């Protein structure tokens, strides 16, 4: 049984992340979407809400588990007895950061591979930060994120306008 782990902050989950999830599911029997607490990034959504939004966005999918993790990605992968880490590569600008992370992970755990998937070009420019910025200024973000996420962003920025 092939098991993969897709780690990230998912603050919030976007259509680009969903695209990577769908592609990953074609390659494995089970996928763990591992949501990092990422306190240093000061996420706008608490971990419980990021999990809830990811669960809502993937409720029609099978063979997927969404949960929080804290600590090293490779420790989580080991704990799940998974075979590889999935990361999305959207543009060459992602490469340096991703290469560094993959190399460090390999140094500390040589048996765990990192697989890079290329999202649909429609999503190659998406980041969670840009979507949050659009939402701050009241722009419609429905085409970039699942509908529950768009609603939650709208609610959130109505409460705390910039
Ligand atoms: N579609 C849309 N956006 C995407 C995307 C895609 N397919 N792939 C990445 N992104 C965006 C994210 O939304 C995020 O945007 P933001 O910075 O504007 O918020 C950005 O790309 C990168 O975020 P993410 O993929 O979530 O990575 P991250 O750097 O926040 O976290 C972890 C990656 C979770 C693996 C890492 O930070 C972590 O916590 N590791 C644990 C510690 C560890 O193991 N360290 C050793 C390795 S150095």
XYZ file of N, CA and C in Angstrom, residues 21-87:
201
model
N -3.757 17.769 -4.454
C -4.346 16.629 -3.738
C -4.907 15.610 -4.741
N -5.649 16.101 -5.748
C -6.242 15.188 -6.744
C -5.149 14.423 -7.503
N -4.099 15.146 -7.858
C -2.997 14.491 -8.583
C -2.320 13.451 -7.704
N -2.135 13.780 -6.416
C -1.477 12.848 -5.483
C -2.298 11.579 -5.308
N -3.633 11.754 -5.247
C -4.498 10.584 -5.020
C -4.402 9.565 -6.154
N -4.021 10.063 -7.340
C -3.847 9.131 -8.470
C -2.587 8.280 -8.309
N -1.690 8.728 -7.418
C -0.399 8.044 -7.286
C -0.303 7.145 -6.063
N -1.332 7.171 -5.206
C -1.178 6.425 -3.951
C -2.485 5.749 -3.555
N -2.381 4.924 -2.511
C -3.588 4.294 -1.954
C -4.179 5.162 -0.853
N -3.304 5.915 -0.184
C -3.811 6.798 0.870
C -2.949 8.063 0.943
N -3.643 9.182 1.129
C -2.927 10.470 1.226
C -3.238 11.117 2.575
N -2.160 11.541 3.252
C -2.319 12.354 4.466
C -2.056 13.797 4.093
N -3.027 14.658 4.331
C -2.795 16.099 4.177
C -2.459 16.586 5.581
N -1.187 16.936 5.760
C -0.674 17.241 7.099
C -0.595 18.757 7.265
N -1.445 19.283 8.126
C -1.536 20.733 8.287
C -0.636 21.173 9.438
N 0.390 21.935 9.066
C 1.377 22.363 10.065
C 0.814 23.494 10.909
N 1.136 23.450 12.201
C 0.681 24.550 13.063
C 1.294 25.860 12.571
N 2.546 25.818 12.119
C 3.238 26.986 11.520
C 3.028 28.276 12.314
N 3.230 28.212 13.628
C 2.981 29.394 14.471
C 3.816 30.597 14.018
N 5.038 30.305 13.515
C 5.911 31.421 13.119
C 5.347 32.215 11.945
N 4.498 31.552 11.139
C 3.880 32.249 10.002
C 2.675 33.080 10.434
N 2.302 32.955 11.689
C 1.125 33.635 12.238
C -0.100 33.491 11.329
N -0.570 32.259 11.183
C -1.720 32.022 10.294
C -2.956 32.807 10.746
N -3.789 33.209 9.791
C -5.004 33.939 10.181
C -6.089 32.977 10.675
N -6.076 31.752 10.153
C -7.044 30.769 10.623
C -6.365 29.848 11.634
N -6.994 29.622 12.793
C -6.410 28.676 13.748
C -6.363 27.277 13.141
N -5.522 26.462 13.690
C -5.318 25.123 13.121
C -6.634 24.338 12.974
N -7.528 24.464 13.963
C -8.797 23.710 13.918
C -9.629 24.149 12.703
N -9.596 25.451 12.418
C -10.385 25.967 11.295
C -9.742 25.595 9.956
N -8.398 25.564 9.920
C -7.724 25.158 8.675
C -8.044 23.691 8.361
N -8.125 22.881 9.417
C -8.484 21.461 9.217
C -9.932 21.364 8.744
N -10.801 22.100 9.415
C -12.235 22.059 9.056
C -12.419 22.456 7.590
N -11.760 23.541 7.168
C -11.911 24.018 5.783
C -11.360 22.999 4.781
N -10.242 22.366 5.143
C -9.666 21.356 4.241
C -10.593 20.145 4.164
N -11.202 19.771 5.306
C -12.128 18.620 5.306
C -13.350 18.934 4.445
N -13.899 20.142 4.586
C -15.074 20.516 3.786
C -14.742 20.481 2.297
N -13.552 20.957 1.955
C -13.164 21.051 0.539
C -12.886 19.685 -0.081
N -12.647 18.676 0.755
C -12.275 17.356 0.214
C -13.291 16.289 0.617
N -14.479 16.728 1.040
C -15.434 15.753 1.604
C -15.876 14.689 0.601
N -15.780 14.971 -0.689
C -16.199 13.969 -1.684
C -15.072 12.984 -2.019
N -13.893 13.231 -1.486
C -12.749 12.381 -1.842
C -12.593 11.246 -0.838
N -12.101 10.116 -1.341
C -11.840 8.995 -0.424
C -10.334 8.782 -0.343
N -9.935 7.930 0.590
C -8.515 7.603 0.782
C -7.673 8.807 1.183
N -8.269 9.672 1.972
C -7.546 10.878 2.380
C -7.802 11.129 3.865
N -6.761 11.518 4.583
C -6.892 11.885 5.999
C -6.292 13.270 6.156
N -7.040 14.129 6.847
C -6.529 15.488 7.079
C -6.315 15.652 8.563
N -5.101 16.012 8.937
C -4.856 16.206 10.366
C -3.730 17.197 10.605
N -3.651 17.652 11.860
C -2.615 18.616 12.233
C -1.312 17.880 12.527
N -0.209 18.593 12.332
C 1.060 18.057 12.820
C 1.931 19.200 13.301
N 2.827 18.836 14.198
C 3.755 19.819 14.734
C 5.098 19.102 14.769
N 6.159 19.788 14.438
C 7.460 19.108 14.437
C 7.937 18.906 13.019
N 8.828 17.930 12.859
C 9.443 17.725 11.548
C 8.517 16.943 10.612
N 8.541 17.338 9.350
C 7.746 16.617 8.342
C 8.182 15.155 8.286
N 9.498 14.926 8.294
C 9.971 13.535 8.151
C 9.547 12.657 9.335
N 9.426 13.252 10.520
C 8.971 12.458 11.677
C 7.518 12.039 11.475
N 6.742 12.978 10.932
C 5.333 12.675 10.664
C 5.234 11.560 9.604
N 6.035 11.682 8.562
C 6.020 10.683 7.474
C 6.386 9.301 8.026
N 7.379 9.286 8.890
C 7.836 8.030 9.490
C 6.726 7.414 10.353
N 6.109 8.285 11.146
C 5.038 7.842 12.040
C 3.884 7.212 11.255
N 3.616 7.749 10.077
C 2.513 7.240 9.251
C 2.949 6.076 8.362
N 4.219 5.732 8.446
C 4.805 4.704 7.582
C 4.526 5.024 6.111
N 4.635 6.301 5.796
C 4.394 6.752 4.413
C 5.679 6.628 3.599
N 5.537 6.757 2.284
C 6.676 6.528 1.403
C 7.329 7.800 0.888
N 6.557 8.869 0.814
C 7.142 10.089 0.244
C 6.346 11.318 0.650
N 7.022 12.456 0.504
C 6.411 13.765 0.747
C 6.038 14.345 -0.606
N 4.854 14.907 -0.688
C 4.426 15.587 -1.922
C 4.561 17.086 -1.722
N 5.125 17.759 -2.716
C 5.129 19.231 -2.699
C 4.750 19.706 -4.098
